[in-house]
Amino acid sequence: MRSLVLIGHGSHLNGESASAVYRYAELIRERGLYDEVIEGYWKEDPSLRQVLKTTASTDVTVIPMFISEGYFTETVIPRELGLGHQGPVPPGGVARVLGGRTVRYTLPYGVHPAMTDVIVERAREALPDFSAADTALIVLGHGTTRNENSNRVIYHNAQTLRESGQFAEVHALFLDEDPKVGTWPEVVRAARVVVVPFFASEGWHTLETIPEDMDLSGPVTVFAENPHGPQTVYYAKPVGTHRAVADVILHLAEEASGASTEDGDPDHAHTAAWATVMERARQGLRLGEVLITCQSGVFEIRHALDEGMPGHELQTLVTPEGVRDATRRDEGGHHRPVHTLRNLPRGWRAVLNEADLKRAIHYLYPAVVEETYAHTCHVLRHTPWPTTARRQTGIYAKVQKATPAQVEAVAEDVCGGCLRTRLWAGRKLPHTFFDGVPGGIPCAEACTFLVAEVREEVSGKRGGGHT
Ligand code: SF4
């Protein structure tokens, strides 16, 4: 049995941030090579602290869904997963045994050599024909002066493609550092130019800042009076959204396994937790804000406040992904990064078989089954606030300055709207949803949403938004 975990950044504000990771998880799931494909996020549920608990097997491969090496892949993700590794990840990845699971952590997909072919594919798609003689390629990276590793992949790909002779010229340019993308008319001589953004997803940079910095008016822009003569620029889609990235992820995962041909076993605690919840579900279960019923082996989930409503008055969903998509936003259309906040939208019901029910519950309330079961077995470890605060780095390090009164005030406000009970703050949870208390769900550690809010409080900006 093998589990594959894809780790994305996610966002507290933008519901679309996780879409690319969802999409690749679905593409890989369809191929049936892994017993499960799970997503985890820095800023959404399931969090990096929780995601390994949600894996069903003892053989877990973790792929950072990032375009380059840097702060997240070298510091944040290994730290939050508890890998005991910091700094550059070696080419073969990092392997650890954590809580009985063998966990292999790989380099980010963006640095895999196969991404060079994805750049060429994107260039081909953008060009009306593929004529190397008069076409220059710009491999465009974000660039940052904070971590030179993050740019290495851009220079490496540009050099590889230069040596391949497929283009008349190849340039590596950046948004945020020299050589900047705005200098392209001075450095590119060819009459045709294809620009391939080496970005993970379509977003603000690919849709706005790059076209603005390059003076592009659309997918094809003609410049009649450039220093080296007339030039036509073809603007490609970002590499990170290409279908072939799913193959790159699978290559990485297989390489991480090395010569090992042995699969893992089902994780005992995970199996026991889900066996218990499925047994309850067969009898009818209230879990958080939902009601689960069962008739003749077919399960139905709906918002508990929609109990008794005729089925035809509700939107009927038939897949776990349908449940995920219907519940990603609250009724006001706002993104729900923390799934246990009491803002689950109403108006839907899901009709599912047993296997799909598990995945739907996972999407609705990630890690809740595993953590609540561990709590009932008295093995759920709590992380007090000072430990969480000490672990923070980068822009979040300032939460270490928060006074206990500030943390409590923010938590009262934020966690007051959450189903979970703050065990990390010393609260008690004598009964859980396994005992018939729907909202009886433990919170073992402050989530990143709360950490971000505490940071805002310390900065004197609370109420002004967070990222
Ligand atoms: Fe909910 Fe607060 Fe725990 Fe976050 S820290 S999951 S908001 S109880």
PDB file of N, CA, C and O in Angstrom, residues 84-124:
ATOM      1  N   GLY A  84      12.956  16.810  10.620  1.00  0.00           N
ATOM      2  CA  GLY A  84      14.269  16.940  11.230  1.00  0.00           C
ATOM      3  C   GLY A  84      15.324  17.259  10.189  1.00  0.00           C
ATOM      4  O   GLY A  84      16.479  16.868  10.334  1.00  0.00           O
ATOM      5  N   HIS A  85      14.936  17.934   9.146  1.00  0.00           N
ATOM      6  CA  HIS A  85      15.878  18.335   8.092  1.00  0.00           C
ATOM      7  C   HIS A  85      15.632  19.799   7.780  1.00  0.00           C
ATOM      8  O   HIS A  85      14.486  20.235   7.698  1.00  0.00           O
ATOM      9  N   GLN A  86      16.706  20.556   7.608  1.00  0.00           N
ATOM     10  CA  GLN A  86      16.592  21.947   7.182  1.00  0.00           C
ATOM     11  C   GLN A  86      17.647  22.192   6.120  1.00  0.00           C
ATOM     12  O   GLN A  86      18.732  21.604   6.161  1.00  0.00           O
ATOM     13  N   GLY A  87      17.332  23.042   5.179  1.00  0.00           N
ATOM     14  CA  GLY A  87      18.309  23.392   4.151  1.00  0.00           C
ATOM     15  C   GLY A  87      18.078  22.623   2.866  1.00  0.00           C
ATOM     16  O   GLY A  87      17.073  21.903   2.726  1.00  0.00           O
ATOM     17  N   PRO A  88      19.001  22.783   1.897  1.00  0.00           N
ATOM     18  CA  PRO A  88      18.815  22.149   0.588  1.00  0.00           C
ATOM     19  C   PRO A  88      18.539  20.644   0.704  1.00  0.00           C
ATOM     20  O   PRO A  88      19.159  19.947   1.513  1.00  0.00           O
ATOM     21  N   VAL A  89      17.607  20.198  -0.104  1.00  0.00           N
ATOM     22  CA  VAL A  89      17.237  18.776  -0.109  1.00  0.00           C
ATOM     23  C   VAL A  89      18.147  18.074  -1.116  1.00  0.00           C
ATOM     24  O   VAL A  89      18.284  18.539  -2.253  1.00  0.00           O
ATOM     25  N   PRO A  90      18.796  16.984  -0.715  1.00  0.00           N
ATOM     26  CA  PRO A  90      19.691  16.305  -1.672  1.00  0.00           C
ATOM     27  C   PRO A  90      18.901  15.726  -2.850  1.00  0.00           C
ATOM     28  O   PRO A  90      17.686  15.521  -2.744  1.00  0.00           O
ATOM     29  N   PRO A  91      19.585  15.467  -3.986  1.00  0.00           N
ATOM     30  CA  PRO A  91      18.884  14.997  -5.186  1.00  0.00           C
ATOM     31  C   PRO A  91      18.013  13.765  -4.946  1.00  0.00           C
ATOM     32  O   PRO A  91      16.942  13.631  -5.532  1.00  0.00           O
ATOM     33  N   GLY A  92      18.445  12.873  -4.076  1.00  0.00           N
ATOM     34  CA  GLY A  92      17.641  11.672  -3.814  1.00  0.00           C
ATOM     35  C   GLY A  92      16.535  11.883  -2.806  1.00  0.00           C
ATOM     36  O   GLY A  92      15.800  10.956  -2.467  1.00  0.00           O
ATOM     37  N   GLY A  93      16.387  13.108  -2.298  1.00  0.00           N
ATOM     38  CA  GLY A  93      15.345  13.401  -1.314  1.00  0.00           C
ATOM     39  C   GLY A  93      15.793  13.063   0.099  1.00  0.00           C
ATOM     40  O   GLY A  93      16.948  12.726   0.345  1.00  0.00           O
ATOM     41  N   VAL A  94      14.857  13.173   1.027  1.00  0.00           N
ATOM     42  CA  VAL A  94      15.124  12.901   2.442  1.00  0.00           C
ATOM     43  C   VAL A  94      14.143  11.825   2.881  1.00  0.00           C
ATOM     44  O   VAL A  94      12.945  11.927   2.598  1.00  0.00           O
ATOM     45  N   ALA A  95      14.629  10.783   3.547  1.00  0.00           N
ATOM     46  CA  ALA A  95      13.732   9.715   4.026  1.00  0.00           C
ATOM     47  C   ALA A  95      13.815   9.633   5.545  1.00  0.00           C
ATOM     48  O   ALA A  95      14.907   9.699   6.114  1.00  0.00           O
ATOM     49  N   ARG A  96      12.669   9.519   6.185  1.00  0.00           N
ATOM     50  CA  ARG A  96      12.613   9.417   7.643  1.00  0.00           C
ATOM     51  C   ARG A  96      11.506   8.438   8.017  1.00  0.00           C
ATOM     52  O   ARG A  96      10.544   8.257   7.261  1.00  0.00           O
ATOM     53  N   VAL A  97      11.633   7.863   9.218  1.00  0.00           N
ATOM     54  CA  VAL A  97      10.516   7.091   9.766  1.00  0.00           C
ATOM     55  C   VAL A  97       9.860   7.966  10.821  1.00  0.00           C
ATOM     56  O   VAL A  97      10.503   8.371  11.799  1.00  0.00           O
ATOM     57  N   LEU A  98       8.595   8.327  10.585  1.00  0.00           N
ATOM     58  CA  LEU A  98       7.872   9.231  11.484  1.00  0.00           C
ATOM     59  C   LEU A  98       6.583   8.565  11.932  1.00  0.00           C
ATOM     60  O   LEU A  98       5.735   8.232  11.091  1.00  0.00           O
ATOM     61  N   GLY A  99       6.445   8.359  13.225  1.00  0.00           N
ATOM     62  CA  GLY A  99       5.208   7.769  13.748  1.00  0.00           C
ATOM     63  C   GLY A  99       4.873   6.449  13.076  1.00  0.00           C
ATOM     64  O   GLY A  99       3.693   6.190  12.795  1.00  0.00           O
ATOM     65  N   GLY A 100       5.882   5.645  12.765  1.00  0.00           N
ATOM     66  CA  GLY A 100       5.626   4.334  12.154  1.00  0.00           C
ATOM     67  C   GLY A 100       5.491   4.380  10.642  1.00  0.00           C
ATOM     68  O   GLY A 100       5.334   3.345   9.996  1.00  0.00           O
ATOM     69  N   ARG A 101       5.536   5.581  10.059  1.00  0.00           N
ATOM     70  CA  ARG A 101       5.438   5.689   8.598  1.00  0.00           C
ATOM     71  C   ARG A 101       6.818   5.981   8.013  1.00  0.00           C
ATOM     72  O   ARG A 101       7.565   6.781   8.574  1.00  0.00           O
ATOM     73  N   THR A 102       7.123   5.356   6.887  1.00  0.00           N
ATOM     74  CA  THR A 102       8.324   5.738   6.147  1.00  0.00           C
ATOM     75  C   THR A 102       7.935   6.889   5.238  1.00  0.00           C
ATOM     76  O   THR A 102       7.056   6.749   4.379  1.00  0.00           O
ATOM     77  N   VAL A 103       8.551   8.051   5.459  1.00  0.00           N
ATOM     78  CA  VAL A 103       8.188   9.252   4.712  1.00  0.00           C
ATOM     79  C   VAL A 103       9.364   9.671   3.848  1.00  0.00           C
ATOM     80  O   VAL A 103      10.474   9.874   4.346  1.00  0.00           O
ATOM     81  N   ARG A 104       9.120   9.772   2.546  1.00  0.00           N
ATOM     82  CA  ARG A 104      10.162  10.250   1.626  1.00  0.00           C
ATOM     83  C   ARG A 104       9.766  11.624   1.140  1.00  0.00           C
ATOM     84  O   ARG A 104       8.658  11.808   0.613  1.00  0.00           O
ATOM     85  N   TYR A 105      10.657  12.568   1.325  1.00  0.00           N
ATOM     86  CA  TYR A 105      10.395  13.955   0.921  1.00  0.00           C
ATOM     87  C   TYR A 105      11.308  14.294  -0.255  1.00  0.00           C
ATOM     88  O   TYR A 105      12.525  14.124  -0.169  1.00  0.00           O
ATOM     89  N   THR A 106      10.726  14.746  -1.343  1.00  0.00           N
ATOM     90  CA  THR A 106      11.511  14.945  -2.569  1.00  0.00           C
ATOM     91  C   THR A 106      11.818  16.423  -2.807  1.00  0.00           C
ATOM     92  O   THR A 106      11.314  17.302  -2.121  1.00  0.00           O
ATOM     93  N   LEU A 107      12.588  16.659  -3.819  1.00  0.00           N
ATOM     94  CA  LEU A 107      12.787  18.018  -4.324  1.00  0.00           C
ATOM     95  C   LEU A 107      11.466  18.510  -4.921  1.00  0.00           C
ATOM     96  O   LEU A 107      10.598  17.701  -5.260  1.00  0.00           O
ATOM     97  N   PRO A 108      11.296  19.810  -5.072  1.00  0.00           N
ATOM     98  CA  PRO A 108      10.067  20.296  -5.711  1.00  0.00           C
ATOM     99  C   PRO A 108      10.015  19.853  -7.177  1.00  0.00           C
ATOM    100  O   PRO A 108      11.058  19.692  -7.813  1.00  0.00           O
ATOM    101  N   TYR A 109       8.814  19.688  -7.715  1.00  0.00           N
ATOM    102  CA  TYR A 109       8.680  19.181  -9.084  1.00  0.00           C
ATOM    103  C   TYR A 109       9.367  20.098 -10.094  1.00  0.00           C
ATOM    104  O   TYR A 109       9.881  19.653 -11.121  1.00  0.00           O
ATOM    105  N   GLY A 110       9.402  21.410  -9.796  1.00  0.00           N
ATOM    106  CA  GLY A 110       9.945  22.372 -10.771  1.00  0.00           C
ATOM    107  C   GLY A 110      11.398  22.143 -11.119  1.00  0.00           C
ATOM    108  O   GLY A 110      11.846  22.549 -12.198  1.00  0.00           O
ATOM    109  N   VAL A 111      12.163  21.494 -10.232  1.00  0.00           N
ATOM    110  CA  VAL A 111      13.600  21.323 -10.524  1.00  0.00           C
ATOM    111  C   VAL A 111      13.889  19.985 -11.212  1.00  0.00           C
ATOM    112  O   VAL A 111      15.041  19.679 -11.507  1.00  0.00           O
ATOM    113  N   HIS A 112      12.847  19.208 -11.487  1.00  0.00           N
ATOM    114  CA  HIS A 112      13.088  17.928 -12.167  1.00  0.00           C
ATOM    115  C   HIS A 112      13.540  18.198 -13.612  1.00  0.00           C
ATOM    116  O   HIS A 112      13.002  19.088 -14.279  1.00  0.00           O
ATOM    117  N   PRO A 113      14.536  17.423 -14.102  1.00  0.00           N
ATOM    118  CA  PRO A 113      15.040  17.663 -15.465  1.00  0.00           C
ATOM    119  C   PRO A 113      13.936  17.601 -16.531  1.00  0.00           C
ATOM    120  O   PRO A 113      14.043  18.287 -17.567  1.00  0.00           O
ATOM    121  N   ALA A 114      12.874  16.848 -16.287  1.00  0.00           N
ATOM    122  CA  ALA A 114      11.813  16.741 -17.300  1.00  0.00           C
ATOM    123  C   ALA A 114      11.082  18.061 -17.506  1.00  0.00           C
ATOM    124  O   ALA A 114      10.349  18.219 -18.501  1.00  0.00           O
ATOM    125  N   MET A 115      11.261  19.016 -16.604  1.00  0.00           N
ATOM    126  CA  MET A 115      10.581  20.305 -16.783  1.00  0.00           C
ATOM    127  C   MET A 115      11.134  21.066 -17.992  1.00  0.00           C
ATOM    128  O   MET A 115      10.464  21.949 -18.533  1.00  0.00           O
ATOM    129  N   THR A 116      12.349  20.731 -18.420  1.00  0.00           N
ATOM    130  CA  THR A 116      12.899  21.376 -19.618  1.00  0.00           C
ATOM    131  C   THR A 116      11.992  21.082 -20.816  1.00  0.00           C
ATOM    132  O   THR A 116      11.719  21.961 -21.640  1.00  0.00           O
ATOM    133  N   ASP A 117      11.512  19.838 -20.902  1.00  0.00           N
ATOM    134  CA  ASP A 117      10.612  19.480 -22.011  1.00  0.00           C
ATOM    135  C   ASP A 117       9.284  20.221 -21.889  1.00  0.00           C
ATOM    136  O   ASP A 117       8.648  20.531 -22.901  1.00  0.00           O
ATOM    137  N   VAL A 118       8.856  20.480 -20.660  1.00  0.00           N
ATOM    138  CA  VAL A 118       7.583  21.194 -20.478  1.00  0.00           C
ATOM    139  C   VAL A 118       7.735  22.638 -20.981  1.00  0.00           C
ATOM    140  O   VAL A 118       6.817  23.184 -21.601  1.00  0.00           O
ATOM    141  N   ILE A 119       8.913  23.221 -20.776  1.00  0.00           N
ATOM    142  CA  ILE A 119       9.149  24.578 -21.296  1.00  0.00           C
ATOM    143  C   ILE A 119       9.027  24.567 -22.829  1.00  0.00           C
ATOM    144  O   ILE A 119       8.362  25.410 -23.422  1.00  0.00           O
ATOM    145  N   VAL A 120       9.645  23.562 -23.452  1.00  0.00           N
ATOM    146  CA  VAL A 120       9.592  23.482 -24.922  1.00  0.00           C
ATOM    147  C   VAL A 120       8.153  23.275 -25.390  1.00  0.00           C
ATOM    148  O   VAL A 120       7.696  23.899 -26.357  1.00  0.00           O
ATOM    149  N   GLU A 121       7.409  22.432 -24.676  1.00  0.00           N
ATOM    150  CA  GLU A 121       6.002  22.198 -25.036  1.00  0.00           C
ATOM    151  C   GLU A 121       5.205  23.494 -24.992  1.00  0.00           C
ATOM    152  O   GLU A 121       4.408  23.786 -25.872  1.00  0.00           O
ATOM    153  N   ARG A 122       5.408  24.250 -23.910  1.00  0.00           N
ATOM    154  CA  ARG A 122       4.688  25.525 -23.784  1.00  0.00           C
ATOM    155  C   ARG A 122       5.074  26.485 -24.923  1.00  0.00           C
ATOM    156  O   ARG A 122       4.216  27.188 -25.470  1.00  0.00           O
ATOM    157  N   ALA A 123       6.353  26.501 -25.281  1.00  0.00           N
ATOM    158  CA  ALA A 123       6.796  27.370 -26.383  1.00  0.00           C
ATOM    159  C   ALA A 123       6.139  26.944 -27.695  1.00  0.00           C
ATOM    160  O   ALA A 123       5.635  27.771 -28.459  1.00  0.00           O
ATOM    161  N   ARG A 124       6.104  25.655 -27.952  1.00  0.00           N
ATOM    162  CA  ARG A 124       5.489  25.133 -29.185  1.00  0.00           C
ATOM    163  C   ARG A 124       4.016  25.513 -29.276  1.00  0.00           C
ATOM    164  O   ARG A 124       3.510  25.866 -30.339  1.00  0.00           O
TER     165      ARG A 124
END
